[in-house]
Short mmCIF file of C-alpha atoms in Angstrom, two decimals:
data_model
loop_
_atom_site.label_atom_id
_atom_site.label_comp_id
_atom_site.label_asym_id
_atom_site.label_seq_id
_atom_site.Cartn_x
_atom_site.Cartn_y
_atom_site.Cartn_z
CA UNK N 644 109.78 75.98 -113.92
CA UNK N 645 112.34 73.38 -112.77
CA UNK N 646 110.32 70.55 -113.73
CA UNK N 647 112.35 67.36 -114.85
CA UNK N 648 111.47 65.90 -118.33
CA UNK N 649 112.72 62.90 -120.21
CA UNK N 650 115.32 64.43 -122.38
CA UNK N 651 114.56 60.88 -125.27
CA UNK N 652 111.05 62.70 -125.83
CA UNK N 653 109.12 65.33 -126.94
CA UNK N 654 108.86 68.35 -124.74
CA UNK N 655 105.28 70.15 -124.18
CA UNK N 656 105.69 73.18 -123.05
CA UNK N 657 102.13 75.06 -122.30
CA UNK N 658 101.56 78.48 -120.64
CA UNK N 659 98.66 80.63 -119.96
CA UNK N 660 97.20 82.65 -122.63
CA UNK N 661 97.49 86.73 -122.50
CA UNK N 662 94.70 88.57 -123.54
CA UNK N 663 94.90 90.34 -126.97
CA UNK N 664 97.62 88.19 -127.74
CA UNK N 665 96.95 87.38 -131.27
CA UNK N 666 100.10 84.80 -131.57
CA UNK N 667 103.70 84.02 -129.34
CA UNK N 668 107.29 83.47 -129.54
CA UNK N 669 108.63 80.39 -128.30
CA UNK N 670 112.33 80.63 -127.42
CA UNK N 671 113.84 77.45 -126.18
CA UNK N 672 117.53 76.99 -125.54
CA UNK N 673 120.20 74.81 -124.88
CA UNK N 674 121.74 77.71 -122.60
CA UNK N 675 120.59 80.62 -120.16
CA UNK N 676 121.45 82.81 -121.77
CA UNK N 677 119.88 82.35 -125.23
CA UNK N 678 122.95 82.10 -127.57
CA UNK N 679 121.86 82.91 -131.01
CA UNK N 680 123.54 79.52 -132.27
CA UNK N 681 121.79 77.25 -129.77
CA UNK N 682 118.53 79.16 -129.40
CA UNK N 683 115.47 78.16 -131.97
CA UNK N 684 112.88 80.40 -132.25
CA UNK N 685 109.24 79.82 -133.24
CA UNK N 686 105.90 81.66 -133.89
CA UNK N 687 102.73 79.61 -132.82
CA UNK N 688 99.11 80.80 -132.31
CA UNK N 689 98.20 78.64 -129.40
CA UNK N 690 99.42 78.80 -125.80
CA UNK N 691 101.41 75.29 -126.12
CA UNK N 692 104.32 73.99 -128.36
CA UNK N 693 106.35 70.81 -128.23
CA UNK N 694 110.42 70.63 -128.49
CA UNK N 695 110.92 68.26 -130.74
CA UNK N 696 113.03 65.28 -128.91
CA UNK N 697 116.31 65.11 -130.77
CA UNK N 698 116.79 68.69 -129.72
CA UNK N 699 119.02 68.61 -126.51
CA UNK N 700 122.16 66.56 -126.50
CA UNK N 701 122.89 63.61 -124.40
CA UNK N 702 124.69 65.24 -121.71
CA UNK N 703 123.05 68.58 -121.04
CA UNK N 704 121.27 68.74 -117.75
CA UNK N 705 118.96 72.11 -118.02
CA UNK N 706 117.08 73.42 -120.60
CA UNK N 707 115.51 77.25 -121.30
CA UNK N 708 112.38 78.36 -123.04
CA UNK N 709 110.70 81.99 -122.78
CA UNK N 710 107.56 83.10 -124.22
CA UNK N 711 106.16 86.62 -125.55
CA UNK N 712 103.12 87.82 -126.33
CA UNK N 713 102.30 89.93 -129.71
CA UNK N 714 99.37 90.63 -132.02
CA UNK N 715 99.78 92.59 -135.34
CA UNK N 716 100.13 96.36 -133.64
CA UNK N 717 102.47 95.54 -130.44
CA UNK N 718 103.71 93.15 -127.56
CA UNK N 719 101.06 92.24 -125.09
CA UNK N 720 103.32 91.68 -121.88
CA UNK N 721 107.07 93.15 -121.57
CA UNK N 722 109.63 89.70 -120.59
CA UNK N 723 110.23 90.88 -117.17
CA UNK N 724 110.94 87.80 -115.41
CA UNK N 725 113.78 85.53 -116.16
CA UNK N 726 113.35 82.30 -118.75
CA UNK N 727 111.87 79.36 -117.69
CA UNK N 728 113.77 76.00 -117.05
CA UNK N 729 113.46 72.55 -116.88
CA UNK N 730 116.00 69.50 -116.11
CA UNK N 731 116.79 66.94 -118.48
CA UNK N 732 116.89 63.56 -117.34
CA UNK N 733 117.08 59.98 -117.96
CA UNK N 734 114.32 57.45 -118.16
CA UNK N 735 115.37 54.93 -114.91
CA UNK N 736 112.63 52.21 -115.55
CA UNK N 737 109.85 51.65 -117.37
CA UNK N 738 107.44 49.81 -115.32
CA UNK N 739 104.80 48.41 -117.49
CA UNK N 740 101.59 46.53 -117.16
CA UNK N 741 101.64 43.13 -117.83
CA UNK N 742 98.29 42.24 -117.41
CA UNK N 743 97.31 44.36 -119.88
CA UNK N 744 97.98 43.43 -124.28
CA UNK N 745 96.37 47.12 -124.98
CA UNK N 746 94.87 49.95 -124.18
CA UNK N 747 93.87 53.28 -125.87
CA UNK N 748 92.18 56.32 -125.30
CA UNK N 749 89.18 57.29 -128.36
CA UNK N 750 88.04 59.51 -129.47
CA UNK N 751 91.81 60.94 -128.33
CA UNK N 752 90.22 64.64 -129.11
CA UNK N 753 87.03 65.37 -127.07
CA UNK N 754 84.72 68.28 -126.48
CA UNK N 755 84.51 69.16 -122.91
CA UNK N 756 81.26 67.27 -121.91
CA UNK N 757 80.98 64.46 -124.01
CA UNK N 758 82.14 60.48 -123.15
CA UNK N 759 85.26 59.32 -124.23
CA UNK N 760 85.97 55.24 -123.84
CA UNK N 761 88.83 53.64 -122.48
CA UNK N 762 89.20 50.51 -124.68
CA UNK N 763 91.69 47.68 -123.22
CA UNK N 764 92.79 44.38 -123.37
CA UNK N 765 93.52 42.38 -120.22
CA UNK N 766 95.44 39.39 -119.86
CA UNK N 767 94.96 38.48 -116.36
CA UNK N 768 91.87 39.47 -113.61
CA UNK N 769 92.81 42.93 -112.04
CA UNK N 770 92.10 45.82 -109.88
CA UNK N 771 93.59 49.49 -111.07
CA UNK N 772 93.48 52.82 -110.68
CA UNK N 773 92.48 55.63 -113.77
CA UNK N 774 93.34 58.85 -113.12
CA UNK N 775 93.29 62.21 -115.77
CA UNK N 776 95.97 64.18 -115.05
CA UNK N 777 96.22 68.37 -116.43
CA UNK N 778 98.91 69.86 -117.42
CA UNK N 779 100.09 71.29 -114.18
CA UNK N 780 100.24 68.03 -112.56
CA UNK N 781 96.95 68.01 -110.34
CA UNK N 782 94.77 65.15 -110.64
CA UNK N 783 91.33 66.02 -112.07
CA UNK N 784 89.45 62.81 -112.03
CA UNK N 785 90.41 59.72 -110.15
CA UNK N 786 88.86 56.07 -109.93
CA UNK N 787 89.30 52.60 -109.15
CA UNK N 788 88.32 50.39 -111.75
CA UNK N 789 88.28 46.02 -111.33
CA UNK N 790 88.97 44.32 -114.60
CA UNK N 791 88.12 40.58 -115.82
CA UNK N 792 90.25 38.93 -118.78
CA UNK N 793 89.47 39.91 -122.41
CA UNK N 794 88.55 43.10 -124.30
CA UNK N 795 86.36 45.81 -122.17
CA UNK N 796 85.02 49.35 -122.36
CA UNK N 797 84.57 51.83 -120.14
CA UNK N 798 82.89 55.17 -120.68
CA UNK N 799 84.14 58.51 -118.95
CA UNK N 800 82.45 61.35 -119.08
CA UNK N 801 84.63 64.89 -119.70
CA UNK N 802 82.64 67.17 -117.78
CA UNK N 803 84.87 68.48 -115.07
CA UNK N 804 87.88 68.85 -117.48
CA UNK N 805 88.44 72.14 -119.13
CA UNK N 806 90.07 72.39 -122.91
CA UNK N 807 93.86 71.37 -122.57
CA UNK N 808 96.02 68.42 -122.61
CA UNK N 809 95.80 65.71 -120.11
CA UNK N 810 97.24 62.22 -119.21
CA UNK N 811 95.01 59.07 -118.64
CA UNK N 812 97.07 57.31 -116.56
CA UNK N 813 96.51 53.25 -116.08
CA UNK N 814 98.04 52.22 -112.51
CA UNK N 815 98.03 48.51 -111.25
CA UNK N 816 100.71 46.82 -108.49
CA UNK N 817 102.85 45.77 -111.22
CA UNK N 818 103.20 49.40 -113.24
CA UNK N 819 101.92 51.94 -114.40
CA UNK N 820 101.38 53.49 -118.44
CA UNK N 821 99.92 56.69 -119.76
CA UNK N 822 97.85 58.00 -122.82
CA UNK N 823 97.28 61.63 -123.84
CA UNK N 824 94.04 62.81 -124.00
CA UNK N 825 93.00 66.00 -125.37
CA UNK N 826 90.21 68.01 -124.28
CA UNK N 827 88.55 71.05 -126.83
#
């Protein structure tokens, strides 16, 4: 709740699942009070859906969402508490790596246990720092890696990180870039 996303990109919105809860309803909104005419509604079967980017308009500031639980016969939980928000904002910089041409993240889906590689490209000698990121912001694996010129490797292995979605983050002195890794 009040978490600031970059209103020029997709939105993931993630919560935790309710037992029984066979699917949800996703509300998301451009106001508080969910205004039929600016309030989309969607059914989805996981605990996660993403607002599509072109959604909000350039100069809103906050957006809504709200979630409820159902299965065929009933609603799991009763909305009690008031909807979610988050604030809208403006990308300020964008900080890249320059000694890197390319990096990715494969296989991008991984089974919680097995090695996934991070495969890059580096331009110039460097020292950086790879950490995996959840989706509530905490840091669940963290290292500092040294890198020569050309095409490398490295293997991680996935056994700390429970099934969700995760950043790989890259960070060196001159920026920093992330991938999205997802974890089944």
């Amino acid at each position: 709740d009040g978490q600031d996303v970059v209103k020029t990109e997709p939105i993931l919105l993630q919560w935790t699942p309710v037992p029984n809860a066979t699917f949800y309803i996703v509300e998301y909104s451009r106001k508080k009070g969910f205004d039929s005419n600016v309030t989309v509604t969607e059914v989805v079967k996981t605990n996660q859906y993403t607002i599509p980017a072109s959604y909000f308009p350039s100069g809103l500031a906050t957006g809504y969402w709200r979630v409820t639980a159902m299965n065929e016969y009933a609603i799991c939980n009763i909305q009690t508490n008031p909807p979610m928000s988050f604030n809208l904002v403006n990308v300020v910089s964008n900080k890249v790596l320059t000694e890197v041409k390319s990096w990715q993240v494969n296989p991008n889906v991984v089974t919680s246990g097995h090695l996934f590689q991070l495969n890059i490209d580096i331009n110039k000698k460097s020292d950086m720092e790879l950490s995996i990121i959840n989706s509530a912001g905490l840091i669940s694996h963290h290292q500092k890696l040294s890198f020569n010129i050309g095409k490398q490797s490295i293997e991680i292995k996935s056994v700390k990180l429970v099934p969700g979605t995760y950043l790989v983050v890259l960070k060196s002195d001159t920026g920093m870039e992330s991938r999205k890794l997802i974890i089944q």
